[in-house]
Amino acid sequence: MGNRSRRAVLGLLGLGGAAGATAYALRDSGMAAEADTPPATPAADPTPQPVEPTATPSASILAENRLPGSTDWVQYRDTVMVTDDKRGQIMGYASTTSAGRGETVDFHVSVRDGRAYRIAVYRIGDYGGTGARLMTTSDRLRGIRRTVPEADPLTGAIECAWPVSWSLRIPEGWLSGLYQAVFTTEDGCRTSTPFVVREPARASDLLIVIPFATYQAYNMWPKDKRIGKNLYRGYAPGGKLGGPELRAHKVSFDRPYSGSGVPSWFNMDTSFTRWAEAAGYDVTYASSLDLHDGTVDPAKYRAVFFPGHDEYWSRPMFDAATKAVGAGTNLAFLGANNVYFHVRMEPSRTGVKDRLMACYKSTPDPTPDAAGRTSRFREIALDGRHAEQQLLGIQFNGIVPTDKPFPLVVKNAQHWLWAGTGVRDGDKLPGLVGIEADAHDPKAVQPLGARRTLLAESPYKDSRPGVRHRTVQHTAFTEFPSGGSVFVAGTFHWPIALVDGDSWADEQIKNKDARKAVRKATVNLLDRMLRKQA
């Protein structure tokens, strides 16, 4: 039998974070723990808190979120089994990370015992606190078991290339958004996969970018104790999880996400998505690969938010973001450890563009292109360009113990970001520095001609192997001569503080005043970034 249990928020919001939390104990040494999702007690549906933006609300977003919602994508009932990769009851993936109206998303599904199944597609938002709306459901589909391929012996890539099981043509009436396809067999076993519906022809006030490149870097599918690999680890003979010497150098988008289908740290993205849509901000969405291939130009927008863990970037992504700031666009990174590893996008073995991602890290890259080898950006920025701090203003500097988040310590409380929060310099906001942290490094490449303001300066214990000393976390706002700006929260816990009801996040951030301060500061940030220039 499968993993039959009362698991709350395994769908989209809750345990994308809990799963990701276990992946960081040995993270920066090139090792990461296998991200098994721990059982969770049933929790209330995460509820975005009211906000009062001064930006003009979007009538279409508000109207969309007044439509009837559904909790079916969130709550896993006693009658539901979450698939496990070793048994492979049902597994599936999408043909693309994003699609526009009128375009088609193909779904490739394997069902172990040939049971019939259906695919339900949900759009994530507020929807009266339910978190999603059911958009469509497939007809009853006949399940077919597909072969799980062996890893490529040279690169470790696992490419499924399964036949198309069901195709969805995106209707003209669907709004841009973050969507989730949920695959469910007739006996109640399920998994899922996310995708974005984009709308690049319309320059909304706010563009939300979903980090699919980083999702895939951490995807360990299949967790079968034999084949599975990601860009951190692989399995040793006997099924023991090994270290970086067994990791993949390339990962494929043509494979399912492990287990429930929820990528690591998905809750960072869904938390901000739900909060922003509850407030009615004029938003559209893009995949990180849309920035890579130019489908979406971030320079068209007043503000571009990266709410999640956005660690893996290609050179074209970096250049697009830099160009946008140079054109006066404002960027906000609500997590930490962003723009850290340089990756190269390659075609799949069937020739489909950008379905394979290479990142050799400390291993010599056998086929570097003009963008340079696939390693840390700060290591390949030999010309003084393309180092993350040059764009972000601060950069990754450590791992926070997963069982002990630290308080965020306010700095420059008179700054507009903290207006209306009631905080003063030195105030400690409990539980807000968690998982990973960023800080200003005076020895690294600096943003040219920019003015950086540090808005938090928080001591914490760096738990990386061989480090384990106290250091400091920074939250920063950097203003560039072009009029563009970049905000970096410098912690994973900023976006998950925006909603209540995620049982894991609620345990990490118990202080209500800390949550209120983050929510008000985020309103201030959006109001500032969306302000029309005279």
Short mmCIF file of C-alpha atoms in Angstrom, two decimals:
data_model
loop_
_atom_site.label_atom_id
_atom_site.label_comp_id
_atom_site.label_asym_id
_atom_site.label_seq_id
_atom_site.Cartn_x
_atom_site.Cartn_y
_atom_site.Cartn_z
CA MET A 1 0.00 0.00 0.00
CA GLY A 2 1.02 3.60 -0.38
CA ASN A 3 1.73 6.23 2.17
CA ARG A 4 -1.81 6.44 3.57
CA SER A 5 -1.89 9.20 6.18
CA ARG A 6 -3.55 12.39 7.28
CA ARG A 7 -1.21 14.84 5.62
CA ALA A 8 -2.26 18.43 5.49
CA VAL A 9 -1.04 20.91 2.93
CA LEU A 10 0.94 18.43 0.89
CA GLY A 11 -0.78 19.77 -2.20
CA LEU A 12 0.65 23.18 -2.83
CA LEU A 13 1.33 25.22 0.21
CA GLY A 14 2.29 23.54 3.41
CA LEU A 15 4.95 20.92 3.22
CA GLY A 16 6.83 22.15 0.22
CA GLY A 17 8.63 23.96 3.02
CA ALA A 18 8.89 21.12 5.46
CA ALA A 19 10.27 18.89 2.74
CA GLY A 20 12.79 21.51 1.77
CA ALA A 21 13.87 22.16 5.34
CA THR A 22 15.51 18.77 5.68
CA ALA A 23 17.57 19.34 2.55
CA TYR A 24 19.86 21.92 4.14
CA ALA A 25 21.80 20.24 6.90
CA LEU A 26 24.80 19.67 4.64
CA ARG A 27 23.75 22.01 1.88
CA ASP A 28 26.64 24.30 1.03
CA SER A 29 29.27 21.60 1.15
CA GLY A 30 27.55 20.11 -1.88
CA MET A 31 25.56 17.68 0.22
CA ALA A 32 21.88 17.87 1.01
CA ALA A 33 19.74 15.55 3.04
CA GLU A 34 17.03 13.65 1.22
CA ALA A 35 13.97 15.85 1.47
CA ASP A 36 11.45 13.38 2.88
CA THR A 37 8.27 15.13 3.91
CA PRO A 38 7.51 14.51 7.58
CA PRO A 39 3.93 13.78 8.64
CA ALA A 40 1.95 16.83 9.60
CA THR A 41 -1.15 17.28 11.67
CA PRO A 42 -4.16 18.63 9.80
CA ALA A 43 -4.03 22.40 9.76
CA ALA A 44 -6.42 25.15 8.93
CA ASP A 45 -6.24 26.40 5.40
CA PRO A 46 -3.53 29.07 5.18
CA THR A 47 -5.31 32.42 5.20
CA PRO A 48 -3.76 35.56 3.75
CA GLN A 49 -4.10 38.49 6.12
CA PRO A 50 -5.80 41.72 5.02
CA VAL A 51 -3.52 44.32 3.49
CA GLU A 52 -4.18 47.90 2.51
CA PRO A 53 -2.21 48.67 -0.64
CA THR A 54 -2.30 52.16 -2.04
CA ALA A 55 -1.71 50.76 -5.53
CA THR A 56 -4.91 50.48 -7.57
CA PRO A 57 -6.36 46.97 -7.16
CA SER A 58 -6.89 44.89 -10.27
CA ALA A 59 -10.59 44.37 -10.98
CA SER A 60 -9.86 41.14 -12.85
CA ILE A 61 -7.76 39.66 -10.01
CA LEU A 62 -10.35 40.66 -7.41
CA ALA A 63 -13.19 39.22 -9.52
CA GLU A 64 -11.27 35.99 -10.14
CA ASN A 65 -10.65 35.50 -6.45
CA ARG A 66 -14.32 35.99 -5.60
CA LEU A 67 -15.14 32.84 -7.57
CA PRO A 68 -15.82 29.61 -5.64
CA GLY A 69 -12.62 27.97 -4.40
CA SER A 70 -11.69 24.43 -3.51
CA THR A 71 -9.66 22.80 -0.76
CA ASP A 72 -9.32 19.49 -2.60
CA TRP A 73 -5.83 20.43 -3.71
CA VAL A 74 -4.73 20.98 -0.11
CA GLN A 75 -6.19 18.43 2.28
CA TYR A 76 -5.16 14.79 1.99
CA ARG A 77 -7.96 12.75 3.52
CA ASP A 78 -7.88 9.23 4.95
CA THR A 79 -9.13 7.96 1.61
CA VAL A 80 -6.17 9.45 -0.25
CA MET A 81 -2.72 7.96 -0.76
CA VAL A 82 0.27 10.04 -1.77
CA THR A 83 2.32 8.15 -4.32
CA ASP A 84 5.81 7.02 -3.43
CA ASP A 85 8.49 6.90 -6.08
CA LYS A 86 9.60 3.34 -5.41
CA ARG A 87 6.14 1.90 -5.97
CA GLY A 88 5.22 4.51 -8.58
CA GLN A 89 1.45 4.23 -8.16
CA ILE A 90 0.97 7.37 -10.28
CA MET A 91 3.62 9.80 -11.52
CA GLY A 92 3.46 12.60 -14.06
CA TYR A 93 5.08 15.72 -15.48
CA ALA A 94 4.21 18.62 -17.76
CA SER A 95 5.76 19.30 -21.15
CA THR A 96 6.56 22.90 -20.27
CA THR A 97 6.99 25.15 -17.25
CA SER A 98 4.69 27.78 -18.76
CA ALA A 99 2.18 28.33 -21.54
CA GLY A 100 0.13 31.21 -22.89
CA ARG A 101 -3.53 31.32 -23.79
CA GLY A 102 -4.24 29.14 -26.79
CA GLU A 103 -1.06 27.14 -26.22
CA THR A 104 -0.98 23.52 -25.13
CA VAL A 105 0.44 21.82 -22.06
CA ASP A 106 0.96 18.08 -22.50
CA PHE A 107 0.94 15.80 -19.48
CA HIS A 108 2.95 12.59 -19.41
CA VAL A 109 1.69 10.09 -16.84
CA SER A 110 2.65 6.62 -15.64
CA VAL A 111 0.26 4.46 -13.60
CA ARG A 112 1.77 1.32 -12.12
CA ASP A 113 -1.17 -1.08 -12.29
CA GLY A 114 -3.07 0.45 -15.18
CA ARG A 115 -5.84 1.93 -13.05
CA ALA A 116 -7.97 4.69 -14.50
CA TYR A 117 -7.23 8.23 -13.34
CA ARG A 118 -8.15 11.86 -13.88
CA ILE A 119 -6.19 15.10 -14.03
CA ALA A 120 -7.64 18.11 -12.20
CA VAL A 121 -6.15 21.56 -12.82
CA TYR A 122 -6.26 24.26 -10.14
CA ARG A 123 -5.30 27.93 -10.14
CA ILE A 124 -3.65 29.16 -6.93
CA GLY A 125 -4.93 32.33 -5.33
CA ASP A 126 -7.05 33.45 -2.40
CA TYR A 127 -10.58 32.30 -3.34
CA GLY A 128 -12.09 33.07 0.03
CA GLY A 129 -9.23 31.43 1.90
CA THR A 130 -9.51 28.06 0.15
CA GLY A 131 -6.28 28.68 -1.74
CA ALA A 132 -7.22 27.50 -5.23
CA ARG A 133 -9.99 27.20 -7.80
CA LEU A 134 -10.74 24.07 -9.80
CA MET A 135 -10.42 25.12 -13.45
CA THR A 136 -11.00 21.87 -15.33
CA THR A 137 -10.90 18.10 -14.99
CA SER A 138 -9.98 15.60 -17.66
CA ASP A 139 -12.20 12.75 -18.74
CA ARG A 140 -11.51 9.35 -17.21
CA LEU A 141 -8.12 8.29 -18.56
CA ARG A 142 -6.68 4.81 -18.92
CA GLY A 143 -3.51 4.36 -16.93
CA ILE A 144 -0.44 2.84 -18.55
CA ARG A 145 2.77 1.94 -16.77
CA ARG A 146 5.80 3.67 -18.26
CA THR A 147 9.45 2.75 -17.91
CA VAL A 148 11.58 4.65 -15.43
CA PRO A 149 14.84 5.26 -17.33
CA GLU A 150 18.29 4.69 -15.94
CA ALA A 151 20.44 7.72 -15.24
CA ASP A 152 22.84 8.78 -17.97
CA PRO A 153 26.20 7.25 -16.99
CA LEU A 154 28.14 10.43 -17.78
CA THR A 155 25.84 13.21 -16.58
CA GLY A 156 23.38 11.49 -14.25
CA ALA A 157 20.45 12.99 -16.15
CA ILE A 158 17.16 11.06 -15.95
CA GLU A 159 14.97 11.84 -18.98
CA CYS A 160 11.64 10.06 -19.22
CA ALA A 161 10.40 10.93 -22.73
CA TRP A 162 7.04 9.28 -21.94
CA PRO A 163 4.20 9.55 -24.48
CA VAL A 164 1.55 12.25 -24.05
CA SER A 165 -1.31 11.09 -21.82
CA TRP A 166 -3.54 14.17 -21.92
CA SER A 167 -3.29 17.62 -23.49
CA LEU A 168 -4.69 20.87 -22.17
CA ARG A 169 -5.17 23.84 -24.48
CA ILE A 170 -5.12 26.93 -22.26
CA PRO A 171 -8.51 28.65 -22.65
CA GLU A 172 -8.66 32.31 -23.62
CA GLY A 173 -10.54 33.13 -20.43
CA TRP A 174 -7.91 31.82 -18.01
CA LEU A 175 -5.93 34.49 -16.18
CA SER A 176 -2.18 34.34 -15.91
CA GLY A 177 -1.31 32.48 -12.74
CA LEU A 178 0.41 29.66 -10.90
CA TYR A 179 -1.42 26.42 -11.67
CA GLN A 180 -1.21 22.88 -10.35
CA ALA A 181 -2.21 19.70 -12.14
CA VAL A 182 -3.27 16.98 -9.69
CA PHE A 183 -3.15 13.38 -10.92
CA THR A 184 -5.50 11.04 -9.00
CA THR A 185 -6.18 7.34 -9.56
CA GLU A 186 -9.64 5.91 -9.01
CA ASP A 187 -8.50 4.35 -5.74
CA GLY A 188 -7.41 7.76 -4.43
CA CYS A 189 -3.64 7.76 -4.96
CA ARG A 190 -2.33 11.11 -6.14
CA THR A 191 0.58 13.30 -7.09
CA SER A 192 0.87 16.65 -8.87
CA THR A 193 2.99 19.04 -10.94
CA PRO A 194 2.99 22.86 -11.21
CA PHE A 195 3.05 25.11 -14.26
CA VAL A 196 2.48 28.77 -15.08
CA VAL A 197 -0.01 30.41 -17.42
CA ARG A 198 1.71 33.52 -18.69
CA GLU A 199 0.41 36.69 -20.35
CA PRO A 200 3.49 38.49 -21.72
CA ALA A 201 1.54 40.78 -24.05
CA ARG A 202 0.14 42.67 -21.06
CA ALA A 203 2.50 44.61 -18.82
CA SER A 204 0.83 44.19 -15.43
CA ASP A 205 2.05 46.30 -12.53
CA LEU A 206 3.65 43.27 -10.89
CA LEU A 207 5.30 40.21 -12.43
CA ILE A 208 5.76 37.15 -10.21
CA VAL A 209 8.52 34.77 -11.33
CA ILE A 210 8.33 31.12 -10.24
CA PRO A 211 11.77 29.42 -9.85
CA PHE A 212 11.37 26.25 -11.91
CA ALA A 213 15.11 25.97 -12.51
CA THR A 214 15.72 25.71 -8.77
CA TYR A 215 12.77 23.35 -8.35
CA GLN A 216 14.44 20.95 -10.75
CA ALA A 217 17.89 21.30 -9.17
CA TYR A 218 16.49 19.90 -5.92
CA ASN A 219 14.16 17.33 -7.47
CA MET A 220 15.37 13.90 -6.33
CA TRP A 221 12.95 11.87 -8.47
CA PRO A 222 12.78 8.96 -8.29
CA LYS A 223 13.38 8.47 -4.57
CA ASP A 224 13.68 4.75 -5.12
CA LYS A 225 17.00 4.20 -3.29
CA ARG A 226 18.58 3.25 -6.59
CA ILE A 227 18.27 5.61 -9.57
CA GLY A 228 17.29 9.01 -8.19
CA LYS A 229 19.63 11.99 -8.39
CA ASN A 230 19.56 15.74 -8.15
CA LEU A 231 22.29 18.38 -8.33
CA TYR A 232 23.35 17.55 -4.76
CA ARG A 233 23.25 13.80 -4.19
CA GLY A 234 22.59 10.32 -5.52
CA TYR A 235 22.17 6.78 -4.19
CA ALA A 236 25.05 4.49 -3.33
CA PRO A 237 24.83 0.71 -3.81
CA GLY A 238 22.53 -0.73 -1.18
CA GLY A 239 20.22 2.26 -1.25
CA LYS A 240 22.13 4.58 1.06
CA LEU A 241 21.96 8.25 0.11
CA GLY A 242 25.44 9.34 -0.92
CA GLY A 243 27.22 12.65 -1.20
CA PRO A 244 28.12 15.04 -4.02
CA GLU A 245 30.33 12.46 -5.71
CA LEU A 246 27.09 10.66 -6.70
CA ARG A 247 25.10 13.70 -7.78
CA ALA A 248 23.93 14.52 -11.28
CA HIS A 249 25.65 17.14 -13.40
CA LYS A 250 22.53 17.57 -15.50
CA VAL A 251 18.86 17.32 -14.56
CA SER A 252 15.87 16.99 -16.85
CA PHE A 253 12.52 18.76 -16.78
CA ASP A 254 11.09 15.64 -18.47
CA ARG A 255 10.47 13.78 -15.22
CA PRO A 256 7.97 13.97 -12.35
CA TYR A 257 8.60 15.78 -9.09
CA SER A 258 9.18 13.36 -6.25
CA GLY A 259 6.37 12.01 -4.09
CA SER A 260 3.42 14.40 -3.83
CA GLY A 261 4.77 16.48 -6.71
CA VAL A 262 5.36 19.51 -4.51
CA PRO A 263 8.78 21.08 -5.27
CA SER A 264 11.07 22.06 -2.41
CA TRP A 265 10.10 25.43 -0.95
CA PHE A 266 6.98 25.73 -3.09
CA ASN A 267 5.27 27.24 -0.05
CA MET A 268 7.41 30.38 -0.37
CA ASP A 269 5.92 30.98 -3.83
CA THR A 270 2.36 29.98 -2.99
CA SER A 271 2.34 32.07 0.21
CA PHE A 272 3.19 35.27 -1.63
CA THR A 273 0.90 34.37 -4.53
CA ARG A 274 -2.10 33.93 -2.24
CA TRP A 275 -1.29 37.05 -0.24
CA ALA A 276 -0.84 39.24 -3.33
CA GLU A 277 -4.02 38.00 -4.98
CA ALA A 278 -6.02 38.47 -1.77
CA ALA A 279 -4.94 42.12 -1.88
CA GLY A 280 -5.95 42.44 -5.54
CA TYR A 281 -2.57 43.52 -6.93
CA ASP A 282 -2.42 43.64 -10.73
CA VAL A 283 -0.26 40.56 -11.29
CA THR A 284 0.86 38.26 -14.05
CA TYR A 285 3.22 35.30 -13.79
CA ALA A 286 6.26 33.83 -15.50
CA SER A 287 8.50 30.82 -15.17
CA SER A 288 12.20 31.41 -14.60
CA LEU A 289 12.71 29.80 -18.00
CA ASP A 290 10.61 32.58 -19.56
CA LEU A 291 13.31 35.01 -18.47
CA HIS A 292 15.95 32.66 -19.86
CA ASP A 293 14.50 32.41 -23.38
CA GLY A 294 13.11 35.96 -23.58
CA THR A 295 9.44 34.97 -23.71
CA VAL A 296 8.84 37.44 -20.88
CA ASP A 297 10.82 40.69 -20.69
CA PRO A 298 11.10 41.87 -17.06
CA ALA A 299 11.95 45.39 -18.23
CA LYS A 300 8.27 45.87 -19.23
CA TYR A 301 7.11 45.82 -15.62
CA ARG A 302 7.30 48.31 -12.79
CA ALA A 303 8.09 45.55 -10.30
CA VAL A 304 9.24 41.94 -10.62
CA PHE A 305 9.02 39.73 -7.53
CA PHE A 306 10.93 36.51 -6.99
CA PRO A 307 9.10 35.20 -3.91
CA GLY A 308 10.78 31.81 -3.56
CA HIS A 309 14.15 30.12 -3.44
CA ASP A 310 15.67 31.25 -6.76
CA GLU A 311 19.21 29.87 -6.58
CA TYR A 312 19.89 28.52 -10.09
CA TRP A 313 20.15 31.08 -12.91
CA SER A 314 21.40 31.05 -16.47
CA ARG A 315 23.44 33.89 -17.94
CA PRO A 316 20.46 35.09 -20.04
CA MET A 317 18.35 35.27 -16.86
CA PHE A 318 21.04 37.34 -15.15
CA ASP A 319 21.35 39.64 -18.16
CA ALA A 320 17.57 40.10 -18.43
CA ALA A 321 17.30 41.05 -14.76
CA THR A 322 20.27 43.43 -15.00
CA LYS A 323 18.83 45.07 -18.10
CA ALA A 324 15.49 45.50 -16.37
CA VAL A 325 17.05 47.30 -13.41
CA GLY A 326 18.95 49.46 -15.88
CA ALA A 327 15.63 50.39 -17.48
CA GLY A 328 14.18 51.45 -14.12
CA THR A 329 12.40 48.25 -13.12
CA ASN A 330 12.29 47.30 -9.42
CA LEU A 331 13.15 43.75 -8.35
CA ALA A 332 12.32 42.04 -5.06
CA PHE A 333 13.77 38.75 -3.84
CA LEU A 334 11.78 37.59 -0.82
CA GLY A 335 14.05 34.63 -0.02
CA ALA A 336 17.80 34.16 0.31
CA ASN A 337 20.64 32.48 -1.60
CA ASN A 338 19.41 33.82 -4.93
CA VAL A 339 21.35 33.92 -8.22
CA TYR A 340 24.00 31.64 -6.74
CA PHE A 341 24.72 28.88 -9.26
CA HIS A 342 25.22 29.52 -12.96
CA VAL A 343 23.45 26.93 -15.13
CA ARG A 344 23.32 26.13 -18.84
CA MET A 345 20.08 25.16 -20.54
CA GLU A 346 20.36 22.44 -23.18
CA PRO A 347 17.96 20.50 -25.45
CA SER A 348 16.55 17.16 -24.36
CA ARG A 349 17.74 13.98 -26.03
CA THR A 350 14.66 14.26 -28.28
CA GLY A 351 15.72 17.76 -29.33
CA VAL A 352 13.25 19.88 -27.32
CA LYS A 353 14.83 23.19 -26.39
CA ASP A 354 15.76 24.01 -22.77
CA ARG A 355 14.53 20.76 -21.19
CA LEU A 356 17.91 19.83 -19.72
CA MET A 357 19.84 21.90 -17.18
CA ALA A 358 23.58 21.55 -16.63
CA CYS A 359 25.44 22.59 -13.48
CA TYR A 360 28.83 20.97 -12.86
CA LYS A 361 29.70 23.12 -9.83
CA SER A 362 33.19 22.15 -8.58
CA THR A 363 33.57 19.41 -11.20
CA PRO A 364 35.25 20.61 -14.42
CA ASP A 365 32.60 21.56 -16.97
CA PRO A 366 33.46 19.66 -20.18
CA THR A 367 31.44 21.92 -22.52
CA PRO A 368 31.39 25.51 -21.26
CA ASP A 369 29.91 28.03 -23.66
CA ALA A 370 30.50 31.76 -24.03
CA ALA A 371 28.74 32.36 -20.69
CA GLY A 372 31.44 30.41 -18.86
CA ARG A 373 31.55 27.27 -16.80
CA THR A 374 28.59 26.19 -14.70
CA SER A 375 29.70 27.02 -11.18
CA ARG A 376 28.97 29.73 -8.61
CA PHE A 377 28.45 33.12 -10.19
CA ARG A 378 30.91 34.70 -7.78
CA GLU A 379 33.59 32.23 -8.94
CA ILE A 380 33.21 32.88 -12.67
CA ALA A 381 32.87 36.68 -12.46
CA LEU A 382 36.50 37.18 -13.44
CA ASP A 383 35.71 40.37 -15.37
CA GLY A 384 33.93 41.89 -12.37
CA ARG A 385 30.54 41.18 -13.92
CA HIS A 386 27.85 38.61 -13.23
CA ALA A 387 28.55 38.27 -9.52
CA GLU A 388 25.34 38.04 -7.54
CA GLN A 389 26.07 40.92 -5.16
CA GLN A 390 26.55 43.24 -8.14
CA LEU A 391 22.86 42.72 -8.95
CA LEU A 392 21.38 41.98 -5.52
CA GLY A 393 23.35 44.31 -3.26
CA ILE A 394 23.97 41.44 -0.80
CA GLN A 395 24.72 37.75 -1.24
CA PHE A 396 24.39 34.31 0.34
CA ASN A 397 26.53 33.88 3.46
CA GLY A 398 25.28 30.92 5.50
CA ILE A 399 22.87 28.20 6.64
CA VAL A 400 20.61 28.72 9.62
CA PRO A 401 19.96 25.65 11.82
CA THR A 402 16.65 24.19 10.62
CA ASP A 403 15.44 23.61 14.17
CA LYS A 404 16.32 27.08 15.43
CA PRO A 405 15.36 30.17 13.44
CA PHE A 406 16.85 33.42 14.71
CA PRO A 407 15.20 36.82 15.18
CA LEU A 408 15.47 39.44 12.48
CA VAL A 409 17.02 42.53 14.10
CA VAL A 410 15.69 45.82 12.71
CA LYS A 411 18.14 48.39 11.36
CA ASN A 412 17.31 51.87 10.03
CA ALA A 413 13.79 51.74 11.44
CA GLN A 414 13.12 55.25 10.12
CA HIS A 415 13.26 53.89 6.56
CA TRP A 416 9.98 53.82 4.62
CA LEU A 417 10.06 50.00 4.54
CA TRP A 418 9.35 49.91 8.27
CA ALA A 419 6.79 52.75 8.27
CA GLY A 420 3.67 51.86 10.22
CA THR A 421 5.18 48.69 11.70
CA GLY A 422 5.97 50.25 15.07
CA VAL A 423 9.49 48.82 15.12
CA ARG A 424 12.59 50.59 16.38
CA ASP A 425 16.27 50.05 15.73
CA GLY A 426 17.45 46.91 17.47
CA ASP A 427 13.98 45.39 17.82
CA LYS A 428 14.04 41.62 17.41
CA LEU A 429 11.34 40.00 15.26
CA PRO A 430 11.38 36.36 16.41
CA GLY A 431 11.63 33.46 13.98
CA LEU A 432 12.20 35.47 10.80
CA VAL A 433 15.80 34.44 9.99
CA GLY A 434 15.52 30.86 8.86
CA ILE A 435 17.01 28.16 6.60
CA GLU A 436 19.48 30.35 4.67
CA ALA A 437 20.74 33.91 5.02
CA ASP A 438 22.32 36.67 2.96
CA ALA A 439 24.56 39.56 3.96
CA HIS A 440 26.66 42.34 2.47
CA ASP A 441 30.22 41.22 1.72
CA PRO A 442 32.58 44.21 1.51
CA LYS A 443 35.19 42.04 -0.24
CA ALA A 444 32.88 40.95 -3.07
CA VAL A 445 31.94 42.81 -6.27
CA GLN A 446 29.76 45.83 -5.44
CA PRO A 447 26.81 47.29 -7.38
CA LEU A 448 28.16 50.09 -9.56
CA GLY A 449 27.10 53.57 -8.47
CA ALA A 450 24.33 52.18 -6.27
CA ARG A 451 23.19 53.16 -2.80
CA ARG A 452 22.59 50.26 -0.45
CA THR A 453 20.53 50.56 2.74
CA LEU A 454 20.70 47.76 5.29
CA LEU A 455 17.30 47.25 6.92
CA ALA A 456 18.13 44.36 9.21
CA GLU A 457 21.36 43.19 10.82
CA SER A 458 20.72 39.90 12.57
CA PRO A 459 23.31 37.73 14.33
CA TYR A 460 22.85 34.00 13.73
CA LYS A 461 24.84 30.79 13.92
CA ASP A 462 26.05 29.48 10.58
CA SER A 463 25.55 25.71 10.66
CA ARG A 464 27.49 24.74 7.54
CA PRO A 465 29.91 21.84 8.10
CA GLY A 466 33.31 23.18 9.06
CA VAL A 467 31.95 26.67 9.72
CA ARG A 468 29.61 26.72 12.73
CA HIS A 469 30.32 30.25 13.90
CA ARG A 470 28.17 33.29 14.52
CA THR A 471 27.75 35.65 11.65
CA VAL A 472 25.18 38.21 10.53
CA GLN A 473 22.17 38.33 8.21
CA HIS A 474 21.17 41.44 6.29
CA THR A 475 17.96 42.63 4.66
CA ALA A 476 18.77 45.27 2.06
CA PHE A 477 17.32 47.78 -0.39
CA THR A 478 19.68 48.91 -3.16
CA GLU A 479 18.94 51.90 -5.40
CA PHE A 480 20.63 52.14 -8.80
CA PRO A 481 21.42 55.28 -10.84
CA SER A 482 18.82 54.22 -13.44
CA GLY A 483 16.00 54.60 -10.93
CA GLY A 484 15.64 50.85 -10.63
CA SER A 485 16.02 49.13 -7.29
CA VAL A 486 16.51 45.69 -5.75
CA PHE A 487 15.12 44.50 -2.42
CA VAL A 488 16.47 41.29 -0.84
CA ALA A 489 14.88 39.87 2.32
CA GLY A 490 17.93 37.68 2.99
CA THR A 491 15.96 34.90 4.70
CA PHE A 492 13.58 32.10 3.69
CA HIS A 493 11.04 33.06 6.34
CA TRP A 494 9.90 36.40 4.90
CA PRO A 495 7.31 35.08 2.39
CA ILE A 496 5.98 32.32 4.64
CA ALA A 497 5.20 34.95 7.29
CA LEU A 498 2.59 36.45 4.95
CA VAL A 499 -0.05 33.76 5.56
CA ASP A 500 -1.32 31.83 8.56
CA GLY A 501 -2.31 28.19 8.73
CA ASP A 502 0.71 26.45 7.25
CA SER A 503 1.48 24.18 10.21
CA TRP A 504 5.23 24.07 9.56
CA ALA A 505 5.55 27.83 9.00
CA ASP A 506 3.38 28.58 12.03
CA GLU A 507 5.75 26.52 14.17
CA GLN A 508 8.77 28.37 12.79
CA ILE A 509 7.28 31.88 13.16
CA LYS A 510 5.09 31.87 16.25
CA ASN A 511 5.23 35.59 17.02
CA LYS A 512 2.20 37.45 15.63
CA ASP A 513 3.90 40.85 15.84
CA ALA A 514 6.75 39.59 13.66
CA ARG A 515 4.23 38.43 11.05
CA LYS A 516 2.38 41.75 11.18
CA ALA A 517 5.64 43.66 10.68
CA VAL A 518 6.54 41.59 7.61
CA ARG A 519 3.08 42.05 6.11
CA LYS A 520 3.11 45.81 6.58
CA ALA A 521 6.69 46.08 5.30
CA THR A 522 5.73 44.09 2.20
CA VAL A 523 2.80 46.45 1.56
CA ASN A 524 5.21 49.38 1.89
CA LEU A 525 7.63 47.72 -0.50
CA LEU A 526 4.99 47.11 -3.15
CA ASP A 527 3.54 50.59 -2.79
CA ARG A 528 7.00 52.09 -3.29
CA MET A 529 7.92 49.86 -6.21
CA LEU A 530 4.58 50.24 -8.00
CA ARG A 531 4.46 54.02 -7.62
CA LYS A 532 4.07 55.65 -11.03
CA GLN A 533 7.01 57.86 -11.89
CA ALA A 534 6.21 61.49 -12.69
#
